[in-house]
Tab-separated table of C-alpha atoms in Angstrom:
chain	number	residue	atom	x	y	z
A	27	MET	CA	-2.223	-77.242	-33.620
A	28	ASP	CA	-1.594	-75.081	-36.683
A	29	LYS	CA	0.142	-71.739	-36.341
A	30	ILE	CA	-0.949	-68.499	-37.969
A	31	LYS	CA	1.456	-65.877	-39.288
A	32	ILE	CA	0.171	-62.312	-39.543
A	33	ASP	CA	1.904	-59.216	-40.872
A	34	PHE	CA	-0.084	-56.552	-39.040
A	35	HIS	CA	0.883	-53.488	-41.086
A	36	VAL	CA	0.605	-53.611	-44.884
A	37	HIS	CA	-0.247	-50.909	-47.430
A	38	THR	CA	-1.677	-51.468	-50.903
A	39	ASN	CA	-1.668	-48.977	-53.745
A	40	ALA	CA	-4.853	-47.542	-52.268
A	41	SER	CA	-2.306	-45.606	-50.190
A	42	SER	CA	-0.631	-42.853	-52.200
A	43	ASP	CA	2.829	-43.953	-51.049
A	44	SER	CA	2.536	-47.687	-51.852
A	45	LEU	CA	3.062	-49.651	-55.068
A	46	ILE	CA	1.626	-52.964	-53.824
A	47	LYS	CA	-1.214	-54.200	-56.025
A	48	PRO	CA	-3.859	-56.215	-54.149
A	49	ARG	CA	-3.628	-59.054	-56.674
A	50	GLU	CA	0.145	-59.355	-56.176
A	51	LEU	CA	-0.257	-59.187	-52.407
A	52	ALA	CA	-2.883	-61.940	-52.524
A	53	GLU	CA	-0.582	-64.142	-54.595
A	54	LYS	CA	2.325	-63.652	-52.206
A	55	SER	CA	0.074	-64.295	-49.208
A	56	LYS	CA	-0.985	-67.626	-50.716
A	57	LYS	CA	2.620	-68.530	-51.486
A	58	THR	CA	4.044	-67.653	-48.059
A	59	GLY	CA	1.065	-68.509	-45.870
A	60	ILE	CA	1.341	-65.112	-44.200
A	61	ILE	CA	-1.907	-63.227	-43.616
A	62	PRO	CA	-1.771	-59.451	-44.150
A	63	ALA	CA	-3.598	-56.838	-42.158
A	64	ILE	CA	-4.480	-54.231	-44.787
A	65	THR	CA	-3.872	-50.836	-43.197
A	66	ASP	CA	-4.007	-48.205	-45.923
A	67	HIS	CA	-3.846	-44.533	-45.036
A	68	ASP	CA	-7.313	-43.190	-44.177
A	69	THR	CA	-9.151	-45.522	-46.573
A	70	LEU	CA	-10.654	-49.010	-46.778
A	71	GLU	CA	-10.420	-49.162	-50.577
A	72	GLY	CA	-7.518	-51.617	-50.499
A	73	CYS	CA	-9.551	-53.951	-48.308
A	74	LYS	CA	-12.431	-53.833	-50.782
A	75	LYS	CA	-10.091	-54.814	-53.617
A	76	MET	CA	-8.545	-57.673	-51.600
A	77	ARG	CA	-11.944	-59.349	-51.261
A	78	GLU	CA	-11.835	-60.127	-54.984
A	79	PHE	CA	-8.963	-62.596	-54.591
A	80	GLY	CA	-10.226	-65.100	-52.021
A	81	VAL	CA	-7.462	-64.818	-49.431
A	82	ASP	CA	-7.610	-64.306	-45.694
A	83	PHE	CA	-6.751	-60.846	-44.432
A	84	ILE	CA	-7.559	-58.576	-41.523
A	85	GLN	CA	-9.408	-55.427	-42.488
A	86	GLY	CA	-7.900	-52.284	-41.055
A	87	CYS	CA	-6.934	-48.682	-41.662
A	88	GLU	CA	-4.072	-46.424	-40.597
A	89	ILE	CA	-5.716	-43.201	-39.479
A	90	ARG	CA	-3.973	-39.849	-39.139
A	91	THR	CA	-5.010	-38.260	-35.840
A	92	LEU	CA	-4.047	-34.851	-34.482
A	93	GLN	CA	-1.425	-36.548	-32.301
A	94	GLY	CA	-0.113	-39.112	-34.793
A	95	ASP	CA	-0.998	-42.347	-36.581
A	96	LEU	CA	-3.344	-44.967	-35.155
A	97	ILE	CA	-4.490	-48.212	-36.757
A	98	GLY	CA	-7.967	-49.614	-36.410
A	99	LEU	CA	-8.219	-53.385	-36.961
A	100	PHE	CA	-11.525	-55.170	-37.695
A	101	ILE	CA	-13.301	-51.966	-38.705
A	102	ASN	CA	-15.919	-51.750	-41.457
A	103	GLU	CA	-16.348	-48.001	-41.863
A	104	GLU	CA	-13.771	-45.320	-42.546
A	105	ILE	CA	-12.991	-42.904	-39.730
A	106	PRO	CA	-12.246	-39.249	-40.541
A	107	LYS	CA	-8.624	-38.198	-40.241
A	108	LYS	CA	-7.330	-35.377	-38.047
A	109	LEU	CA	-9.565	-36.128	-35.089
A	110	ASP	CA	-8.207	-36.216	-31.560
A	111	VAL	CA	-6.470	-39.526	-30.865
A	112	GLU	CA	-8.876	-40.384	-28.023
A	113	GLU	CA	-11.903	-39.814	-30.253
A	114	THR	CA	-10.347	-41.914	-33.006
A	115	ALA	CA	-9.761	-44.761	-30.547
A	116	ASP	CA	-13.372	-44.480	-29.364
A	117	ARG	CA	-14.658	-44.669	-32.937
A	118	ILE	CA	-12.577	-47.763	-33.622
A	119	ARG	CA	-14.027	-49.502	-30.575
A	120	GLU	CA	-17.571	-48.408	-31.456
A	121	GLN	CA	-17.187	-50.606	-34.555
A	122	GLY	CA	-15.991	-53.543	-32.467
A	123	GLY	CA	-12.436	-52.972	-33.644
A	124	LEU	CA	-9.050	-53.024	-31.955
A	125	VAL	CA	-6.757	-50.045	-31.438
A	126	TYR	CA	-3.291	-50.869	-32.784
A	127	MET	CA	-0.493	-48.388	-32.024
A	128	PRO	CA	2.117	-48.344	-34.843
A	129	HIS	CA	5.682	-46.953	-34.799
A	130	MET	CA	4.765	-45.011	-31.676
A	131	TYR	CA	8.218	-43.602	-30.888
A	132	ASP	CA	9.441	-42.977	-34.438
A	133	THR	CA	9.837	-39.205	-34.604
A	134	THR	CA	10.116	-39.292	-38.414
A	135	ARG	CA	6.951	-41.343	-38.965
A	136	LYS	CA	4.283	-39.472	-36.976
A	137	GLY	CA	3.966	-41.929	-34.113
A	138	CYS	CA	1.606	-40.996	-31.279
A	139	GLY	CA	4.310	-41.342	-28.629
A	140	GLY	CA	4.254	-42.979	-25.242
A	141	ALA	CA	1.795	-40.496	-23.752
A	142	TYR	CA	-1.058	-42.249	-25.558
A	143	ALA	CA	0.126	-45.840	-25.233
A	144	ALA	CA	-2.557	-46.688	-22.674
A	145	LEU	CA	-5.186	-46.220	-25.398
A	146	ALA	CA	-3.835	-49.186	-27.343
A	147	ASP	CA	-5.244	-52.697	-27.390
A	148	ILE	CA	-2.076	-53.803	-29.221
A	149	ILE	CA	1.320	-52.134	-29.446
A	150	GLU	CA	3.511	-52.626	-32.493
A	151	VAL	CA	6.888	-53.548	-31.003
A	152	PHE	CA	8.613	-54.350	-34.285
A	153	ASN	CA	8.019	-52.190	-37.326
A	154	GLY	CA	10.074	-53.199	-40.343
A	155	ARG	CA	10.819	-49.574	-41.221
A	156	CYS	CA	11.721	-48.317	-37.741
A	157	LEU	CA	15.185	-47.967	-36.292
A	158	GLY	CA	15.933	-50.534	-33.616
A	159	ARG	CA	15.869	-48.059	-30.752
A	160	PHE	CA	12.302	-47.016	-31.580
A	161	ASN	CA	11.145	-50.641	-31.644
A	162	ASP	CA	12.944	-51.288	-28.348
A	163	LEU	CA	11.174	-48.358	-26.689
A	164	ALA	CA	7.810	-49.620	-27.928
A	165	LYS	CA	8.518	-53.084	-26.532
A	166	GLU	CA	9.540	-51.653	-23.160
A	167	THR	CA	6.288	-49.684	-23.037
A	168	ALA	CA	4.168	-52.701	-23.980
A	169	ILE	CA	5.792	-54.793	-21.260
A	170	ARG	CA	5.343	-52.056	-18.667
A	171	LEU	CA	1.669	-51.568	-19.540
A	172	LYS	CA	1.076	-55.312	-20.054
A	173	LYS	CA	-0.239	-54.749	-23.565
A	174	PRO	CA	-0.324	-57.420	-26.287
A	175	MET	CA	2.590	-57.031	-28.713
A	176	ALA	CA	2.641	-57.465	-32.479
A	177	ALA	CA	4.828	-56.928	-35.527
A	178	GLY	CA	4.256	-55.385	-38.925
A	179	SER	CA	6.452	-54.842	-41.945
A	180	ASP	CA	4.810	-51.497	-42.808
A	181	SER	CA	5.133	-52.682	-46.402
A	182	HIS	CA	4.851	-50.202	-49.243
A	183	PHE	CA	6.753	-52.386	-51.723
A	184	LEU	CA	5.914	-56.042	-52.295
A	185	PHE	CA	9.337	-57.391	-51.290
A	186	GLU	CA	8.781	-56.012	-47.767
A	187	PHE	CA	5.629	-58.026	-47.114
A	188	GLY	CA	6.180	-61.020	-44.867
A	189	GLN	CA	9.662	-60.105	-43.680
A	190	THR	CA	8.120	-59.112	-40.367
A	191	TYR	CA	5.184	-60.894	-38.735
A	192	SER	CA	3.711	-62.393	-35.570
A	193	GLU	CA	3.345	-66.177	-35.337
A	194	MET	CA	0.744	-67.561	-32.958
A	195	GLU	CA	-1.584	-70.460	-32.265
A	196	TYR	CA	-4.603	-70.841	-34.523
A	197	PHE	CA	-7.601	-68.674	-33.620
A	198	ASP	CA	-10.844	-67.517	-35.215
A	199	LYS	CA	-9.537	-64.754	-37.486
A	200	ASP	CA	-12.878	-62.948	-37.359
A	201	ASP	CA	-12.844	-62.633	-33.566
A	202	PRO	CA	-10.839	-59.685	-32.167
A	203	LYS	CA	-10.959	-61.079	-28.634
A	204	GLN	CA	-9.406	-64.352	-29.754
A	205	LEU	CA	-6.636	-62.410	-31.481
A	206	LEU	CA	-5.786	-60.600	-28.253
A	207	LYS	CA	-5.640	-63.931	-26.451
A	208	ALA	CA	-3.454	-65.513	-29.146
A	209	LEU	CA	-1.016	-62.586	-29.100
A	210	LYS	CA	-0.147	-63.306	-25.468
A	211	LYS	CA	1.910	-66.298	-26.621
A	212	ALA	CA	2.918	-65.049	-30.064
A	213	ASP	CA	6.448	-65.091	-31.424
A	214	ILE	CA	7.736	-62.072	-33.316
A	215	VAL	CA	9.779	-62.507	-36.461
A	216	GLY	CA	11.387	-59.256	-37.506
A	217	LYS	CA	13.600	-58.221	-40.383
A	218	SER	CA	14.175	-54.535	-41.016
A	219	ALA	CA	13.683	-53.157	-44.509
A	220	PRO	CA	16.617	-51.379	-46.164
A	221	PHE	CA	16.787	-47.752	-45.098
A	222	TYR	CA	16.727	-46.575	-48.718
A	223	VAL	CA	13.061	-47.576	-49.177
A	224	ARG	CA	11.913	-44.477	-47.306
A	225	GLY	CA	13.029	-42.040	-50.002
A	226	PRO	CA	11.072	-43.668	-52.862
A	227	THR	CA	8.014	-43.975	-50.598
A	228	TRP	CA	8.042	-40.248	-49.833
A	229	LEU	CA	8.648	-39.324	-53.484
A	230	LEU	CA	5.844	-41.589	-54.690
A	231	SER	CA	3.400	-40.005	-52.251
A	232	LYS	CA	4.323	-36.463	-53.293
A	233	THR	CA	4.145	-37.308	-57.012
A	234	ARG	CA	0.697	-38.889	-56.718
A	235	LYS	CA	-0.621	-35.914	-54.747
A	236	VAL	CA	0.559	-33.511	-57.462
A	237	LEU	CA	-0.971	-35.657	-60.221
A	238	ARG	CA	-4.238	-35.849	-58.304
A	239	LYS	CA	-4.271	-32.084	-57.810
A	240	ILE	CA	-3.955	-31.402	-61.550
A	241	GLY	CA	-6.496	-34.079	-62.413
A	242	LEU	CA	-4.238	-36.695	-63.997
A	243	THR	CA	-5.088	-39.420	-61.487
A	244	ARG	CA	-7.626	-40.163	-58.789
């Protein structure tokens, strides 16, 4: 049976700190056979753009909560940022979505931390931008809580996409329950991004926010 490869954590330029154009992401997805989960910060605009290019992807959003970042997979409506993490998780599930916990122990990346791990349907145990010890802690927590595990590159630059992904048996990509089942036997392929990518990401975000504030960009 065919295998599916999914990179569960990808940002397009709908996020202020990413340079990935949806068209370029679609082309690389076709070339590599890796399906992206589009998880832009607090917006579904990148998902809307991806629909123009006829490739498979999982619609999602990385949402800033009061306690840290949470990703909703298979959601169709944006969820307000800066809500309590429990309320955010509830709103994801109200849409039939899955609660995906990214970089939960990374103190520099606004992870929610282990105190909220039980809220997750899926725990990200390999994030391409996290230090190894943070990924190891996430994996230990997922094993202890018997949560499905997944991997995401956390791509903000195109070269990062597809270096980290989960490989699993074929399933109906529109069915969240089948994804959870498939993840039980998934293999994780992980390659960390160079540490230097964090600086340009931060600078890009700050620059775009300033330009938006003075009306030079949206």
